[in-house]
Amino acid sequence: MNLSLLESFHTKWQDILVIGKTLEQDGKKYHLMGMTLSDEAKLYFIEPFTQPERRRQSGIRNQRRLLKEPEREGSRYLDCRDFFLGSEHLQVQGGTGEPLLHSSDNYGVIQLFFDMMSAGWYIPEWLRDADWNGLQLTMLNIADLEELPRYCPEMPITIVHRPNPVRRILEKTVTLHVGKSRSFSFTDFYGDQVQCHINRVSLIDVWKDVERQFNDPEFLDRISPEQIRQAKKHSYAALEQNCPKGMCYIGIEYECSKDLDLNFLSKEFLKSLPKVHHGSSSFFLMRLKPDQEKGVHGLTLKGCVIQTPVEPDTTKIAAELFSYSEKAGEWTETVS
């Protein structure tokens, strides 16, 4: 421990706004603490936090088992996109959630609580004796705010939630043929028959695509030579670990009778064990955006990439429609 560590945690606020409102949803309590302004404006919620259960399972923990593990219940307010204090509209640009059990040595969080109390925040009675390990601090970044809004306790608060898509596991075997189309159906979570049309299966030379981007004059005009150098370094390092030069990924263009995002994976990948990568640039995410908005069946045309490296002469891929994602509906919460 030294003083330079304290210096790295210390924040000097330009302004602090205390709100101090407790919200209750589904039998759980949440607390809207307030806002701070320094280099940017932030909005703070205290939320319940549940440590994920560790289940002892026998057998090999391959990619299939890893992907089927239940996701930990996340923050309720990280999906907040718009926030209204009275008529004042605050645009949320992302945020982070930090379980307080990991914050006992984070003096920046401790300072935030002290400074909020100095500004007039009172810890509500229900929160006063709550176990620190069962709480999470959610911090939302507010866009383009040069000063904090005015607030009084009688002012209505409106929060617009736009949740992340809901993932549904399907595990339907689908054999793909490069250059060929096919149609099939599946039963979704609600018991409805969904028709899927695969219009195109193609091999993608990822290295050529990345090199083409780095030679694009419009792309080169937007960033500095040093940024280009760093981007190339990280991209090529990630490609070397994920898709060796000369290998290809599989691109799929499809239409679906419901507005769903389909996630195709190869059988080979699902049987494999998780890889241990080295370095910060070990992950490479590629998306496929079709050139047209509608497919031959008049439905929205979407794309998916199976990021399992295959030989460039591959013609047949044993795959699965492993899961699909459905959009979650936007909802509004009002606090009086």
Coordinates of C-alpha atoms in Angstrom, one line a residue:
M1 CA 0.0 0.0 0.0
N2 CA 1.3 3.5 -0.9
L3 CA 0.0 7.0 -1.4
S4 CA 0.1 6.7 -5.2
L5 CA -2.6 4.0 -5.0
L6 CA -4.9 6.5 -3.1
E7 CA -4.1 9.1 -5.8
S8 CA -5.3 6.7 -8.5
F9 CA -8.7 6.2 -6.7
H10 CA -9.3 9.8 -5.8
T11 CA -11.9 11.7 -7.8
K12 CA -12.7 15.4 -7.5
W13 CA -16.3 16.0 -8.4
Q14 CA -17.5 19.1 -10.2
D15 CA -20.9 18.5 -8.7
I16 CA -23.0 15.9 -6.8
L17 CA -26.7 15.4 -7.0
V18 CA -28.5 13.3 -4.3
I19 CA -31.7 11.6 -5.3
G20 CA -32.1 8.9 -2.6
K21 CA -35.2 7.0 -4.0
T22 CA -36.0 3.4 -3.2
L23 CA -37.6 1.3 -5.9
E24 CA -39.2 -2.1 -5.6
Q25 CA -39.7 -4.6 -8.3
D26 CA -40.6 -8.3 -8.1
G27 CA -40.2 -8.3 -4.3
K28 CA -36.7 -6.8 -4.4
K29 CA -35.6 -3.4 -3.4
Y30 CA -33.2 -1.1 -5.4
H31 CA -31.9 2.3 -4.5
L32 CA -31.3 5.2 -6.8
M33 CA -28.6 7.1 -5.0
G34 CA -27.8 10.0 -7.2
M35 CA -25.4 11.5 -9.8
T36 CA -21.9 12.9 -10.0
L37 CA -20.2 15.1 -12.5
S38 CA -16.4 15.0 -13.2
D39 CA -15.0 14.3 -16.7
E40 CA -18.4 12.8 -17.4
A41 CA -21.8 12.4 -15.6
K42 CA -22.7 9.2 -13.9
L43 CA -25.9 7.9 -12.3
Y44 CA -25.7 5.4 -9.4
F45 CA -28.0 2.5 -8.4
I46 CA -27.5 0.1 -5.4
E47 CA -28.9 -3.3 -6.4
P48 CA -29.2 -6.7 -4.8
F49 CA -26.4 -9.1 -5.9
T50 CA -26.5 -12.9 -5.7
Q51 CA -23.3 -14.9 -6.0
P52 CA -23.7 -17.5 -8.7
E53 CA -24.0 -21.1 -7.5
R54 CA -21.0 -23.3 -8.2
R55 CA -22.3 -26.7 -9.4
R56 CA -20.1 -29.7 -9.2
Q57 CA -20.6 -31.7 -12.4
S58 CA -19.1 -34.9 -13.5
G59 CA -17.8 -35.5 -17.0
I60 CA -16.0 -33.3 -19.6
R61 CA -16.8 -29.6 -19.6
N62 CA -16.8 -29.1 -23.3
Q63 CA -18.1 -26.0 -25.2
R64 CA -21.6 -27.4 -25.4
R65 CA -21.8 -27.7 -21.6
L66 CA -20.2 -24.4 -21.1
L67 CA -22.7 -22.6 -23.4
K68 CA -25.7 -24.3 -21.7
E69 CA -24.7 -23.2 -18.3
P70 CA -27.3 -20.7 -16.8
E71 CA -26.3 -17.1 -17.0
R72 CA -25.9 -15.2 -13.8
E73 CA -28.7 -12.8 -13.0
G74 CA -27.4 -9.5 -14.0
S75 CA -28.1 -5.9 -13.1
R76 CA -31.7 -4.6 -13.5
Y77 CA -30.6 -1.1 -14.5
L78 CA -27.7 -1.8 -16.9
D79 CA -30.4 -2.1 -19.6
C80 CA -31.6 1.5 -18.9
R81 CA -31.3 3.6 -22.0
D82 CA -33.3 6.7 -21.2
F83 CA -33.8 8.5 -17.9
F84 CA -36.1 11.4 -17.2
L85 CA -35.9 13.7 -14.1
G86 CA -39.2 15.5 -14.6
S87 CA -38.9 16.8 -18.2
E88 CA -35.1 16.6 -18.3
H89 CA -34.0 13.8 -20.6
L90 CA -30.8 12.0 -19.8
Q91 CA -29.4 9.7 -22.5
V92 CA -27.6 6.6 -21.1
Q93 CA -24.5 5.5 -22.9
G94 CA -23.6 2.2 -21.3
G95 CA -22.5 1.5 -17.8
T96 CA -20.9 -1.1 -15.4
G97 CA -21.9 -3.1 -12.4
E98 CA -19.6 -3.9 -9.6
P99 CA -20.4 -6.3 -6.8
L100 CA -19.5 -4.6 -3.5
L101 CA -17.9 -7.8 -2.2
H102 CA -15.1 -7.0 -4.7
S103 CA -14.9 -3.3 -3.6
S104 CA -13.6 -3.5 0.0
D105 CA -10.2 -2.3 -1.3
N106 CA -11.7 0.0 -4.0
Y107 CA -11.3 3.4 -2.2
G108 CA -13.0 5.2 -5.1
V109 CA -16.3 3.5 -4.2
I110 CA -15.7 4.2 -0.5
Q111 CA -15.1 7.9 -1.4
L112 CA -18.3 8.0 -3.5
F113 CA -20.4 6.9 -0.5
F114 CA -18.7 9.3 1.8
D115 CA -19.1 12.2 -0.6
M116 CA -22.8 11.3 -1.2
M117 CA -23.4 11.4 2.5
S118 CA -21.6 14.7 2.8
A119 CA -23.9 16.1 0.0
G120 CA -27.0 15.0 2.0
W121 CA -27.6 11.4 1.2
Y122 CA -29.2 9.3 4.0
I123 CA -28.9 5.5 3.9
P124 CA -32.4 4.2 3.9
E125 CA -33.4 2.0 6.9
W126 CA -33.8 -1.2 4.9
L127 CA -30.3 -0.7 3.4
R128 CA -28.5 0.3 6.6
D129 CA -27.8 -3.2 7.9
A130 CA -27.8 -5.0 4.5
D131 CA -24.8 -7.4 4.0
W132 CA -22.3 -5.6 1.8
N133 CA -21.6 -8.9 0.0
G134 CA -25.2 -9.0 -1.2
L135 CA -25.1 -5.6 -3.0
Q136 CA -24.0 -4.3 -6.3
L137 CA -23.2 -0.7 -7.4
T138 CA -24.4 0.0 -10.9
M139 CA -22.9 3.1 -12.6
L140 CA -24.6 4.4 -15.8
N141 CA -22.7 6.8 -18.1
I142 CA -24.8 9.9 -19.1
A143 CA -24.1 11.4 -22.5
D144 CA -23.3 15.0 -23.3
L145 CA -24.1 16.6 -19.9
E146 CA -22.1 19.7 -18.9
E147 CA -24.0 20.3 -15.7
L148 CA -26.2 18.1 -13.5
P149 CA -30.0 18.7 -13.7
R150 CA -32.1 20.3 -11.0
Y151 CA -34.0 17.9 -8.8
C152 CA -36.5 18.0 -5.9
P153 CA -38.1 15.0 -4.1
E154 CA -41.6 15.7 -5.6
M155 CA -40.2 15.4 -9.2
P156 CA -41.4 12.3 -11.1
I157 CA -38.7 10.0 -12.5
T158 CA -39.1 7.9 -15.6
I159 CA -36.7 5.1 -16.6
V160 CA -36.9 3.4 -20.0
H161 CA -35.5 -0.2 -20.1
R162 CA -34.4 -1.9 -23.3
P163 CA -33.4 -5.4 -22.1
N164 CA -30.9 -7.5 -23.9
P165 CA -32.3 -10.2 -26.2
V166 CA -33.5 -13.5 -24.6
R167 CA -31.4 -16.5 -25.6
R168 CA -33.2 -19.9 -26.1
I169 CA -31.3 -23.1 -26.5
L170 CA -32.5 -25.3 -29.4
E171 CA -29.7 -27.8 -30.4
K172 CA -31.2 -28.7 -33.8
T173 CA -28.9 -30.6 -36.1
V174 CA -28.5 -28.9 -39.5
T175 CA -26.1 -30.1 -42.3
L176 CA -24.8 -27.2 -44.4
H177 CA -23.6 -27.4 -47.9
V178 CA -21.4 -24.7 -49.3
G179 CA -23.0 -22.9 -52.2
K180 CA -26.4 -24.5 -51.6
S181 CA -29.7 -23.4 -50.0
R182 CA -32.1 -25.3 -47.8
S183 CA -35.2 -24.8 -45.7
F184 CA -36.3 -26.3 -42.4
S185 CA -38.6 -25.6 -39.5
F186 CA -38.3 -25.8 -35.7
T187 CA -40.6 -25.3 -32.7
D188 CA -39.8 -22.3 -30.7
F189 CA -40.2 -21.7 -26.9
Y190 CA -43.9 -20.8 -27.3
G191 CA -44.8 -23.9 -29.3
D192 CA -45.0 -22.1 -32.6
Q193 CA -43.6 -23.5 -35.8
V194 CA -40.9 -21.3 -37.2
Q195 CA -39.8 -21.5 -40.9
C196 CA -36.1 -20.9 -41.6
H197 CA -34.6 -20.5 -45.1
I198 CA -30.9 -20.7 -45.5
N199 CA -30.3 -18.8 -48.8
R200 CA -26.5 -19.0 -48.9
V201 CA -23.6 -20.9 -47.3
S202 CA -20.2 -19.5 -48.2
L203 CA -16.6 -19.7 -47.1
I204 CA -15.0 -16.5 -45.8
D205 CA -11.3 -15.8 -46.1
V206 CA -11.1 -13.8 -42.9
W207 CA -7.5 -12.6 -43.5
K208 CA -8.4 -11.2 -46.9
D209 CA -11.4 -9.4 -45.4
V210 CA -9.3 -7.8 -42.6
E211 CA -6.6 -6.8 -45.1
R212 CA -9.2 -5.3 -47.4
Q213 CA -10.5 -3.2 -44.5
F214 CA -7.0 -1.9 -43.6
N215 CA -6.5 -0.9 -47.3
D216 CA -9.9 1.0 -47.4
P217 CA -9.2 4.7 -48.0
E218 CA -12.3 5.8 -46.0
F219 CA -11.2 3.7 -43.0
L220 CA -7.6 5.0 -43.3
D221 CA -8.8 8.6 -43.3
R222 CA -10.7 8.1 -40.0
I223 CA -7.8 7.0 -37.8
S224 CA -4.2 8.0 -37.2
P225 CA -1.2 5.9 -38.5
E226 CA -0.5 4.8 -34.9
Q227 CA -4.1 3.6 -34.4
I228 CA -3.8 1.7 -37.7
R229 CA -0.6 0.1 -36.5
Q230 CA -2.2 -0.9 -33.2
A231 CA -5.4 -2.2 -34.9
K232 CA -3.4 -4.4 -37.3
K233 CA -1.3 -5.7 -34.4
H234 CA -4.3 -6.8 -32.3
S235 CA -6.3 -8.1 -35.3
Y236 CA -3.6 -10.2 -36.7
A237 CA -2.6 -11.6 -33.3
A238 CA -6.3 -12.6 -32.7
L239 CA -6.5 -14.1 -36.2
E240 CA -3.4 -16.2 -35.6
Q241 CA -4.9 -17.7 -32.5
N242 CA -8.5 -18.2 -33.9
C243 CA -8.2 -18.8 -37.7
P244 CA -4.7 -19.6 -39.0
K245 CA -3.9 -18.1 -42.4
G246 CA -5.2 -20.2 -45.3
M247 CA -8.3 -21.4 -43.3
C248 CA -11.8 -20.0 -43.6
Y249 CA -14.9 -19.3 -41.6
I250 CA -18.5 -20.3 -42.7
G251 CA -20.9 -17.5 -43.5
I252 CA -24.7 -18.1 -43.5
E253 CA -27.4 -15.8 -44.9
Y254 CA -30.9 -16.7 -43.8
E255 CA -34.5 -15.6 -43.5
C256 CA -36.8 -16.5 -40.6
S257 CA -40.6 -16.3 -40.3
K258 CA -40.2 -14.8 -36.9
D259 CA -37.9 -11.9 -36.0
L260 CA -35.2 -14.1 -34.4
D261 CA -31.4 -14.0 -34.5
L262 CA -30.2 -17.5 -35.2
N263 CA -26.9 -18.8 -33.8
F264 CA -25.3 -21.7 -35.8
L265 CA -22.3 -23.6 -34.4
S266 CA -20.3 -26.5 -35.8
K267 CA -20.5 -29.9 -34.2
E268 CA -16.8 -29.9 -34.0
F269 CA -16.8 -26.7 -31.9
L270 CA -19.5 -28.0 -29.6
K271 CA -17.5 -31.2 -28.8
S272 CA -14.2 -29.3 -28.3
L273 CA -12.7 -28.2 -25.0
P274 CA -12.4 -24.5 -24.2
K275 CA -9.1 -23.2 -25.4
V276 CA -6.6 -21.3 -23.3
H277 CA -5.5 -18.2 -25.2
H278 CA -2.6 -15.9 -24.4
G279 CA -2.5 -12.2 -24.6
S280 CA -5.2 -9.6 -24.6
S281 CA -6.0 -10.0 -28.3
S282 CA -7.0 -13.6 -28.3
F283 CA -10.7 -13.1 -29.3
F284 CA -11.9 -12.2 -32.8
L285 CA -15.5 -11.5 -33.4
M286 CA -16.8 -11.4 -36.9
R287 CA -20.3 -10.5 -38.1
L288 CA -21.9 -11.0 -41.5
K289 CA -24.2 -8.3 -42.8
P290 CA -26.0 -9.2 -46.0
D291 CA -26.0 -6.7 -48.9
Q292 CA -29.8 -6.8 -49.2
E293 CA -32.5 -6.0 -46.7
K294 CA -34.9 -8.7 -47.9
G295 CA -34.3 -12.3 -49.0
V296 CA -35.9 -14.3 -51.8
H297 CA -38.8 -15.3 -49.6
G298 CA -39.6 -11.6 -48.8
L299 CA -38.4 -11.8 -45.2
T300 CA -35.6 -9.9 -43.4
L301 CA -32.3 -11.2 -44.5
K302 CA -29.8 -11.8 -41.7
G303 CA -26.3 -13.2 -41.4
C304 CA -24.4 -15.5 -39.0
V305 CA -20.7 -16.6 -39.0
I306 CA -19.6 -20.0 -37.7
Q307 CA -16.2 -19.1 -36.3
T308 CA -14.7 -22.6 -36.6
P309 CA -11.7 -22.7 -39.0
V310 CA -12.2 -25.0 -42.0
E311 CA -10.1 -25.9 -45.0
P312 CA -10.8 -23.7 -48.1
D313 CA -12.0 -26.8 -50.1
T314 CA -14.7 -27.6 -47.5
T315 CA -18.1 -28.4 -49.1
K316 CA -20.1 -29.9 -46.1
I317 CA -20.4 -28.8 -42.5
A318 CA -22.0 -30.7 -39.7
A319 CA -23.6 -28.0 -37.6
E320 CA -26.4 -27.1 -35.2
L321 CA -28.9 -24.3 -34.9
F322 CA -27.7 -24.2 -31.3
S323 CA -29.7 -21.3 -30.1
Y324 CA -31.7 -18.3 -31.1
S325 CA -32.3 -14.9 -29.6
E326 CA -35.6 -13.1 -29.4
K327 CA -35.9 -9.3 -28.7
A328 CA -37.1 -8.4 -25.3
G329 CA -39.8 -5.7 -25.2
E330 CA -39.0 -2.2 -24.0
W331 CA -40.7 -1.2 -20.8
T332 CA -41.0 2.0 -18.7
E333 CA -40.7 2.4 -15.0
T334 CA -42.1 5.4 -13.2
V335 CA -40.9 6.5 -9.7
S336 CA -42.9 9.1 -7.8

